[in-house]
């Protein structure tokens, strides 16, 4: 069924229906826009909420950061932030795939509908114009026929009048004949106009308007179909992100299941254990024997020499609920309890060791570069490295002093006891033994300088390592003698495997097919890394 056949006489209804359909599309677009605003505001509020309660996200040194319950809460905040991102994605996709797309399609439909209505109006105007011509010819025919009848009656009357002359009779007959001829022409014109109008009317009602109505029907059906797709997208847009939203929710659930109350208790103990002993019993002081108090050896008397030990006769410092003033932070962490002080000193030593190792590596690299410059002046001036070498040496000496200082404080804090074991093998590239035995006791051997093994031969880096996989290859552009320690010679055009990239010191580590490894100047080769 189509509108052109069934609704051929319902132009106003079709006009109103198609206009109402376009208004429905506009209403739906407005609805989706408001939905996207709600999603965006919701996402913004979620992000602000996560940010508000995640103020300590950068304070990784906070004690509570190690608690599983605290970390789980941070994970929940992160998941909520990701969840907010998915709500923003929903709003963005709805705006792009529904609002913008439907708005553009709506403009096309409006223009198309306007064109069809203009065609209908033009056809209507043409039919009305033809009808006016028909009506005009009909009225003329009617008027001329009446005039012809009057002229015929007058001619007949004149012919019967005995007083009329023959000339008057002849003139009346001629006038009647002329009027009859004009009336006949008007009749023929009226018939022609009637035929023309009937033809155009038939064209109008059986061809032109049905075609336009069918076009409007197709337009309306396409509008309905597009609107239906918009309805489906409204749901599918959210379904598309549901798997990610589910992962966010699963992440929140996982954060809850990862909370371990026993581990949190252990962490609290590790972070806050002071290492002090519990206060001992207070001794009885017998004031009733004041005369003999000084010389009494009674077990109830006060001892002559009093040893002031932690936890002895100082119970007032160990009241559990007393307010304690915030201690002044010192470099040796003396403000901390023994157990915490040892941990902080150990942590500080490890940090200094890492920094010292970096300076040592830099010193070795500068030394090798200087040696190459001295043997190959065309590569550079050794004097330009003097300031860097001097600065690196000063840094090494400073860090050595720091190591010695913190090792001394660690020993004072009981670093040799059973509760703490410190090893100096951090800087021993040759695998030297620890200065402390495995059980924590100090050995009788002389304590070696923790940094004396730093200057191990460069080739030692390759002795105990397994051969690492090449990361690329290079081709020598120049000859290189490789006379310096840790370097390897090469000939122009020789291909070598790249084992380690240039770390900024101008040297690249390479390997020959026979397994020989060493460093070469990066500027002497063209390097192609594996993708």
XYZ file of C-alpha atoms in Angstrom:
531
model
C 0.000 0.000 0.000
C 1.225 3.464 -0.837
C 0.172 6.994 -0.048
C -0.270 7.960 -3.705
C -3.085 5.439 -4.109
C -4.706 5.313 -0.691
C -4.200 8.927 0.422
C -4.532 10.709 -2.918
C -6.880 13.294 -1.421
C -5.130 13.729 1.967
C -2.499 16.296 1.121
C -2.951 18.232 4.362
C -2.706 15.044 6.435
C 0.509 13.975 4.695
C 1.968 17.462 5.119
C 1.165 17.473 8.825
C 2.376 13.887 9.368
C 5.767 14.403 7.721
C 6.293 17.632 9.674
C 5.418 15.870 12.914
C 7.914 13.101 12.093
C 10.746 15.590 11.618
C 9.847 17.251 14.915
C 10.101 13.848 16.615
C 13.666 13.470 15.306
C 14.534 16.921 16.650
C 13.005 16.007 20.004
C 15.028 12.774 20.185
C 18.264 14.588 19.320
C 17.585 17.064 22.115
C 16.882 14.181 24.500
C 20.198 12.474 23.666
C 22.095 15.763 24.058
C 20.711 16.186 27.542
C 21.658 12.572 28.287
C 25.245 13.257 27.180
C 25.369 16.307 29.453
C 24.255 14.132 32.353
C 26.962 11.562 31.523
C 29.635 14.252 31.255
C 28.635 15.832 34.557
C 28.529 12.392 36.183
C 31.989 11.564 34.863
C 33.326 14.925 36.013
C 31.928 14.420 39.501
C 33.418 10.917 39.659
C 36.837 12.232 38.620
C 36.672 15.034 41.184
C 35.628 12.527 43.819
C 38.555 10.231 42.987
C 40.940 13.172 42.990
C 39.591 14.456 46.301
C 40.257 11.201 48.118
C 43.481 10.405 46.264
C 45.485 13.379 47.531
C 48.298 11.164 48.825
C 48.731 9.222 45.610
C 52.176 10.807 45.091
C 53.309 10.286 48.701
C 54.654 6.782 48.283
C 56.735 7.086 51.443
C 53.670 7.395 53.653
C 53.559 4.479 56.131
C 49.990 3.533 55.275
C 50.890 3.071 51.608
C 52.158 -0.415 52.421
C 48.868 -1.486 53.978
C 46.765 -3.672 51.717
C 43.583 -1.912 52.826
C 45.055 1.479 51.904
C 46.389 0.193 48.582
C 43.006 -1.399 47.847
C 41.332 1.954 48.431
C 43.767 3.598 45.995
C 42.982 0.852 43.484
C 39.271 1.560 43.898
C 39.879 5.262 43.268
C 41.863 4.419 40.132
C 39.127 2.083 38.912
C 36.529 4.774 39.549
C 38.635 7.178 37.512
C 38.686 4.642 34.661
C 34.954 4.128 35.114
C 34.471 7.887 34.738
C 36.460 7.722 31.513
C 34.017 5.158 30.143
C 31.070 7.389 31.023
C 32.796 10.186 29.094
C 33.255 7.795 26.189
C 29.528 6.998 26.255
C 28.718 10.711 26.093
C 31.201 11.294 23.277
C 29.949 8.371 21.173
C 26.313 9.354 21.667
C 27.071 12.891 20.601
C 29.004 11.781 17.509
C 26.967 8.776 16.380
C 23.479 9.945 17.314
C 23.200 13.705 17.795
C 25.525 14.937 15.081
C 24.589 12.204 12.603
C 20.832 12.596 13.118
C 21.051 16.385 12.981
C 22.828 16.233 9.638
C 20.353 13.658 8.299
C 17.453 15.758 9.573
C 18.624 18.775 7.566
C 18.758 16.629 4.438
C 15.215 15.355 5.066
C 13.905 18.865 5.593
C 15.400 20.049 2.321
C 14.083 16.984 0.493
C 10.589 17.423 1.957
C 10.606 21.090 1.007
C 11.436 20.152 -2.599
C 8.581 17.627 -2.800
C 6.072 20.081 -1.354
C 7.175 22.729 -3.823
C 6.621 20.243 -6.664
C 3.122 19.518 -5.347
C 2.382 23.220 -5.042
C 3.618 23.855 -8.566
C 1.429 21.043 -9.955
C -1.533 22.450 -8.031
C -0.905 25.933 -9.435
C -0.726 24.568 -12.995
C -4.044 22.758 -12.568
C -5.650 25.835 -11.049
C -4.394 27.970 -13.952
C -5.898 25.535 -16.469
C -9.163 25.550 -14.570
C -9.282 29.349 -14.679
C -8.822 29.228 -18.442
C -11.588 26.642 -18.651
C -13.914 28.741 -16.520
C -13.139 31.835 -18.592
C -13.869 30.058 -21.899
C -17.052 28.591 -20.412
C -18.325 31.978 -19.296
C -17.457 33.499 -22.672
C -19.257 30.668 -24.425
C -22.278 31.232 -22.205
C -22.218 34.975 -22.833
C -21.748 34.695 -26.586
C -24.470 32.041 -26.892
C -26.958 34.301 -25.163
C -25.965 37.162 -27.430
C -26.435 34.873 -30.460
C -29.894 33.883 -29.198
C -30.911 37.549 -28.762
C -29.526 38.378 -32.215
C -31.535 35.491 -33.744
C -34.692 36.581 -31.926
C -34.182 40.181 -33.074
C -33.634 39.064 -36.681
C -36.805 36.989 -36.560
C -38.771 39.850 -35.035
C -37.445 42.295 -37.646
C -38.359 39.887 -40.420
C -41.952 39.784 -39.180
C -42.194 43.529 -38.710
C -44.136 44.986 -41.706
C -42.666 48.350 -41.073
C -39.051 47.126 -41.306
C -37.281 47.633 -44.520
C -35.568 44.908 -46.413
C -32.207 46.431 -45.473
C -33.079 46.301 -41.793
C -34.117 42.673 -42.100
C -30.919 41.772 -43.954
C -28.793 43.587 -41.411
C -30.490 41.810 -38.506
C -29.981 38.426 -40.137
C -26.277 39.156 -40.743
C -25.871 40.215 -37.107
C -27.594 37.019 -35.939
C -25.392 34.899 -38.205
C -22.207 36.619 -36.923
C -23.263 36.113 -33.328
C -24.025 32.485 -33.982
C -20.590 32.055 -35.558
C -18.848 33.680 -32.565
C -20.879 31.525 -30.181
C -19.826 28.442 -32.118
C -16.166 29.438 -31.867
C -16.543 29.996 -28.125
C -18.195 26.625 -27.857
C -15.280 24.971 -29.644
C -12.787 26.862 -27.445
C -14.682 25.811 -24.328
C -14.646 22.201 -25.467
C -10.909 22.383 -26.137
C -10.222 23.938 -22.708
C -12.427 21.345 -21.045
C -10.519 18.560 -22.744
C -7.211 20.136 -21.732
C -8.316 20.567 -18.138
C -9.620 17.002 -17.858
C -6.349 15.728 -19.197
C -4.278 17.778 -16.742
C -6.601 16.899 -13.900
C -6.172 13.239 -14.683
C -2.391 13.755 -14.831
C -2.538 15.607 -11.535
C -4.572 13.062 -9.566
C -3.328 9.845 -11.145
C 0.323 10.622 -11.814
C 1.872 13.814 -10.453
C 0.459 13.887 -6.935
C 0.667 10.108 -6.352
C 4.337 10.265 -7.355
C 4.994 13.136 -4.941
C 3.033 11.422 -2.173
C 5.032 8.225 -2.720
C 8.267 10.220 -2.508
C 7.080 11.716 0.764
C 6.179 8.226 1.962
C 9.688 6.990 1.109
C 11.155 10.003 2.897
C 9.077 9.331 5.979
C 9.957 5.631 6.021
C 13.654 6.474 5.745
C 13.232 8.916 8.617
C 11.577 6.232 10.740
C 14.313 3.736 9.873
C 17.072 6.219 10.747
C 15.331 7.102 13.987
C 15.057 3.415 14.848
C 18.813 3.058 14.310
C 19.292 5.998 16.676
C 17.198 4.211 19.271
C 19.346 1.090 18.928
C 22.581 3.116 19.114
C 21.339 4.621 22.359
C 21.578 1.149 23.865
C 24.521 -0.221 21.886
C 26.722 2.762 22.811
C 26.496 1.786 26.447
C 26.698 -1.946 25.728
C 29.952 -1.352 23.840
C 31.726 -0.108 26.978
C 30.032 -2.553 29.336
C 32.946 -5.062 29.154
C 35.384 -2.332 30.228
C 32.994 -1.089 32.904
C 32.690 -4.689 34.102
C 36.483 -4.886 34.312
C 36.486 -1.710 36.398
C 33.918 -3.231 38.727
C 35.856 -6.498 38.808
C 38.953 -4.464 39.675
C 37.085 -2.966 42.618
C 36.026 -6.445 43.723
C 39.598 -7.689 43.327
C 40.849 -4.760 45.392
C 38.534 -5.857 48.183
C 39.634 -9.489 47.982
C 43.311 -8.443 48.008
C 42.958 -6.902 51.438
C 44.838 -9.063 53.939
C 44.267 -8.081 57.525
C 47.075 -10.299 58.848
C 49.631 -8.832 56.450
C 48.508 -5.334 57.400
C 49.123 -6.169 61.029
C 52.610 -7.417 60.149
C 53.305 -4.226 58.180
C 52.219 -2.093 61.145
C 54.604 -4.055 63.343
C 57.497 -3.702 60.896
C 56.926 0.012 60.487
C 56.457 0.872 64.126
C 58.412 -1.681 66.161
C 60.696 0.390 68.390
C 63.104 -2.313 69.522
C 62.879 -1.160 73.142
C 62.415 -3.680 75.934
C 59.390 -3.500 78.159
C 59.909 -1.506 81.389
C 61.239 -3.547 84.294
C 59.807 -3.693 87.796
C 60.419 -0.675 89.988
C 62.568 -1.387 93.016
C 61.228 -0.885 96.498
C 62.708 2.047 98.354
C 62.320 1.606 102.120
C 62.112 5.074 103.644
C 61.377 3.560 107.101
C 65.049 2.611 107.451
C 66.382 6.032 106.630
C 69.291 5.794 109.100
C 70.753 2.589 107.695
C 69.697 3.232 104.128
C 73.132 4.260 102.913
C 74.906 1.131 104.190
C 72.099 -1.413 103.897
C 72.687 -4.304 101.589
C 69.117 -5.518 101.838
C 67.607 -6.726 98.603
C 64.808 -4.234 99.252
C 67.165 -1.294 99.422
C 68.188 1.010 96.659
C 71.465 -0.021 95.003
C 74.421 2.296 95.503
C 75.275 2.528 91.857
C 72.319 2.907 89.594
C 72.645 1.886 85.954
C 70.362 4.021 83.848
C 69.266 1.589 81.134
C 66.508 2.021 78.613
C 63.336 0.629 80.087
C 64.700 0.694 83.639
C 63.338 3.208 86.157
C 62.150 5.362 83.305
C 58.710 3.982 82.973
C 57.307 7.475 82.678
C 58.749 7.593 79.172
C 56.834 4.483 78.212
C 53.309 5.442 79.170
C 51.248 4.091 76.309
C 48.735 6.926 76.223
C 50.945 9.882 76.999
C 51.202 12.646 74.435
C 54.587 12.672 72.779
C 56.039 15.768 71.218
C 57.186 15.473 67.621
C 60.923 14.686 67.630
C 63.436 16.772 65.717
C 64.500 14.928 62.574
C 68.251 14.319 62.468
C 70.514 13.089 59.693
C 71.522 9.948 61.620
C 67.850 9.140 62.370
C 68.626 9.180 66.100
C 65.130 10.521 66.672
C 63.726 7.120 65.681
C 63.451 4.003 67.847
C 66.358 1.537 67.417
C 64.562 -0.866 65.096
C 63.246 1.885 62.826
C 66.573 3.689 62.900
C 68.415 0.592 61.664
C 65.942 0.154 58.810
C 66.198 3.784 57.737
C 70.004 3.733 57.881
C 70.067 0.558 55.794
C 67.694 2.134 53.269
C 69.831 5.269 53.078
C 72.970 3.185 52.553
C 71.376 1.337 49.672
C 70.436 4.624 48.018
C 73.987 5.964 48.382
C 75.422 2.700 47.019
C 73.301 2.991 43.874
C 74.349 6.601 43.369
C 77.990 5.699 43.944
C 77.802 2.873 41.412
C 76.492 5.302 38.793
C 79.381 7.684 39.437
C 81.880 4.821 39.199
C 80.435 3.680 35.883
C 80.624 7.235 34.621
C 84.236 7.507 35.777
C 85.192 4.306 33.965
C 83.475 5.478 30.776
C 85.247 8.858 30.905
C 88.577 7.122 31.517
C 88.154 4.900 28.480
C 87.067 7.829 26.351
C 90.115 9.829 27.463
C 92.379 6.881 26.614
C 90.856 6.639 23.139
C 91.241 10.392 22.591
C 94.903 10.216 23.608
C 95.593 7.388 21.145
C 93.347 8.797 18.426
C 93.534 12.635 18.583
C 91.283 12.969 15.546
C 88.364 11.715 17.687
C 88.626 14.476 20.280
C 90.736 16.426 22.748
C 91.356 14.609 26.053
C 91.598 17.948 27.843
C 87.900 18.539 27.286
C 87.123 15.630 29.629
C 89.217 16.935 32.513
C 86.427 18.888 34.206
C 83.996 15.950 33.978
C 86.582 13.499 35.307
C 87.430 15.857 38.175
C 83.764 16.370 39.056
C 83.089 12.619 38.937
C 86.091 11.952 41.223
C 84.817 14.505 43.712
C 81.395 12.916 43.659
C 82.905 9.477 44.286
C 84.939 10.750 47.245
C 81.913 12.514 48.658
C 79.777 9.403 48.353
C 82.486 7.249 49.909
C 82.443 9.583 52.870
C 78.679 9.257 53.029
C 78.969 5.465 52.986
C 81.517 5.457 55.813
C 79.421 7.899 57.834
C 76.240 5.896 57.546
C 78.068 2.613 58.164
C 79.376 4.086 61.414
C 75.888 5.157 62.451
C 74.554 1.751 61.479
C 77.133 0.060 63.714
C 76.150 2.389 66.556
C 72.502 1.489 66.021
C 73.260 -2.185 66.478
C 73.826 -3.111 62.884
C 76.066 -5.996 63.992
C 73.344 -7.547 66.120
C 71.047 -10.392 65.232
C 68.277 -8.046 64.177
C 70.298 -6.569 61.316
C 72.740 -7.866 58.740
C 74.665 -5.516 56.497
C 76.631 -6.662 53.485
C 79.239 -4.649 51.636
C 79.227 -6.761 48.509
C 77.001 -4.217 46.764
C 80.023 -2.657 45.067
C 82.137 -5.781 44.761
C 82.192 -6.689 41.067
C 84.493 -9.630 41.779
C 82.104 -11.297 44.230
C 84.030 -10.423 47.415
C 82.755 -11.878 50.695
C 80.557 -9.898 53.082
C 82.196 -8.025 55.928
C 79.622 -9.644 58.235
C 79.102 -13.364 58.520
C 75.737 -14.898 57.538
C 74.631 -15.075 61.146
C 75.110 -11.372 61.604
C 78.296 -11.543 63.678
C 81.387 -9.503 62.801
C 84.266 -11.545 61.370
C 87.849 -11.173 62.512
C 89.041 -10.224 59.031
C 89.896 -6.619 58.393
C 86.952 -4.700 57.020
C 87.674 -3.925 53.351
C 86.920 -0.611 51.755
C 83.462 -1.112 50.257
C 84.467 0.816 47.173
C 87.880 -0.747 46.538
C 86.425 -3.365 44.195
C 84.720 -0.733 42.095
C 87.635 -0.389 39.743
C 87.568 -3.978 38.560
C 88.823 -4.527 35.013
C 86.300 -3.673 32.340
C 86.595 -7.138 30.868
C 85.239 -8.600 34.088
C 81.824 -7.441 32.949
C 81.866 -10.209 30.362
C 83.396 -13.090 32.365
C 80.486 -14.315 34.443
C 77.656 -13.173 32.222
C 75.758 -15.348 29.820
C 75.919 -14.199 26.221
C 73.052 -11.807 25.711
C 71.069 -11.834 22.481
C 72.161 -9.205 19.909
C 69.849 -6.219 19.574
C 71.103 -5.249 16.117
C 74.155 -5.104 13.887
C 76.701 -2.504 12.812
C 79.236 -1.940 10.036
C 82.630 -0.303 10.685
C 83.255 2.878 8.721
C 86.863 3.235 9.960
C 89.603 1.084 11.418
C 89.784 1.002 15.212
C 92.808 -0.527 17.002
C 90.987 -1.403 20.229
C 94.152 -0.943 22.261
C 92.380 0.340 25.365
C 91.219 -1.978 28.096
C 87.660 -3.242 27.496
C 87.615 -2.191 23.831
C 87.744 -4.409 20.760
C 89.499 -3.807 17.441
C 87.707 -3.687 14.102
C 88.501 -3.159 10.448
C 86.728 -0.912 7.993
C 83.720 -2.722 6.495
C 83.622 -5.389 9.225
C 80.164 -6.365 10.488
C 79.600 -6.881 14.212
C 76.607 -7.747 16.382
C 75.344 -4.968 18.680
C 74.903 -6.217 22.240
C 74.353 -2.943 24.120
C 73.390 0.509 22.862
C 75.301 3.710 23.497
C 74.307 4.962 26.964
C 75.374 8.506 26.213
C 79.114 8.052 26.781
C 79.959 7.553 23.088
C 80.599 3.771 23.294
C 78.669 0.798 21.948
C 79.158 -2.788 23.087
C 79.541 -5.299 20.213
C 80.373 -8.976 19.646
C 82.190 -10.892 16.901
C 81.044 -14.224 15.558
C 83.791 -15.955 17.598
C 82.278 -14.578 20.819
C 84.774 -11.757 21.470
C 83.058 -8.743 22.992
C 84.118 -5.193 23.712
C 83.357 -1.525 23.253
C 83.876 0.551 20.116
C 83.308 4.271 19.390
C 79.716 4.785 18.307
C 80.783 7.383 15.734
C 82.986 4.788 13.945
C 80.073 2.577 12.848
C 76.640 2.649 11.249
C 74.133 0.842 13.471
C 70.929 -0.952 12.495
C 68.814 -2.098 15.460
C 66.348 -4.970 15.306
C 62.697 -3.938 15.125
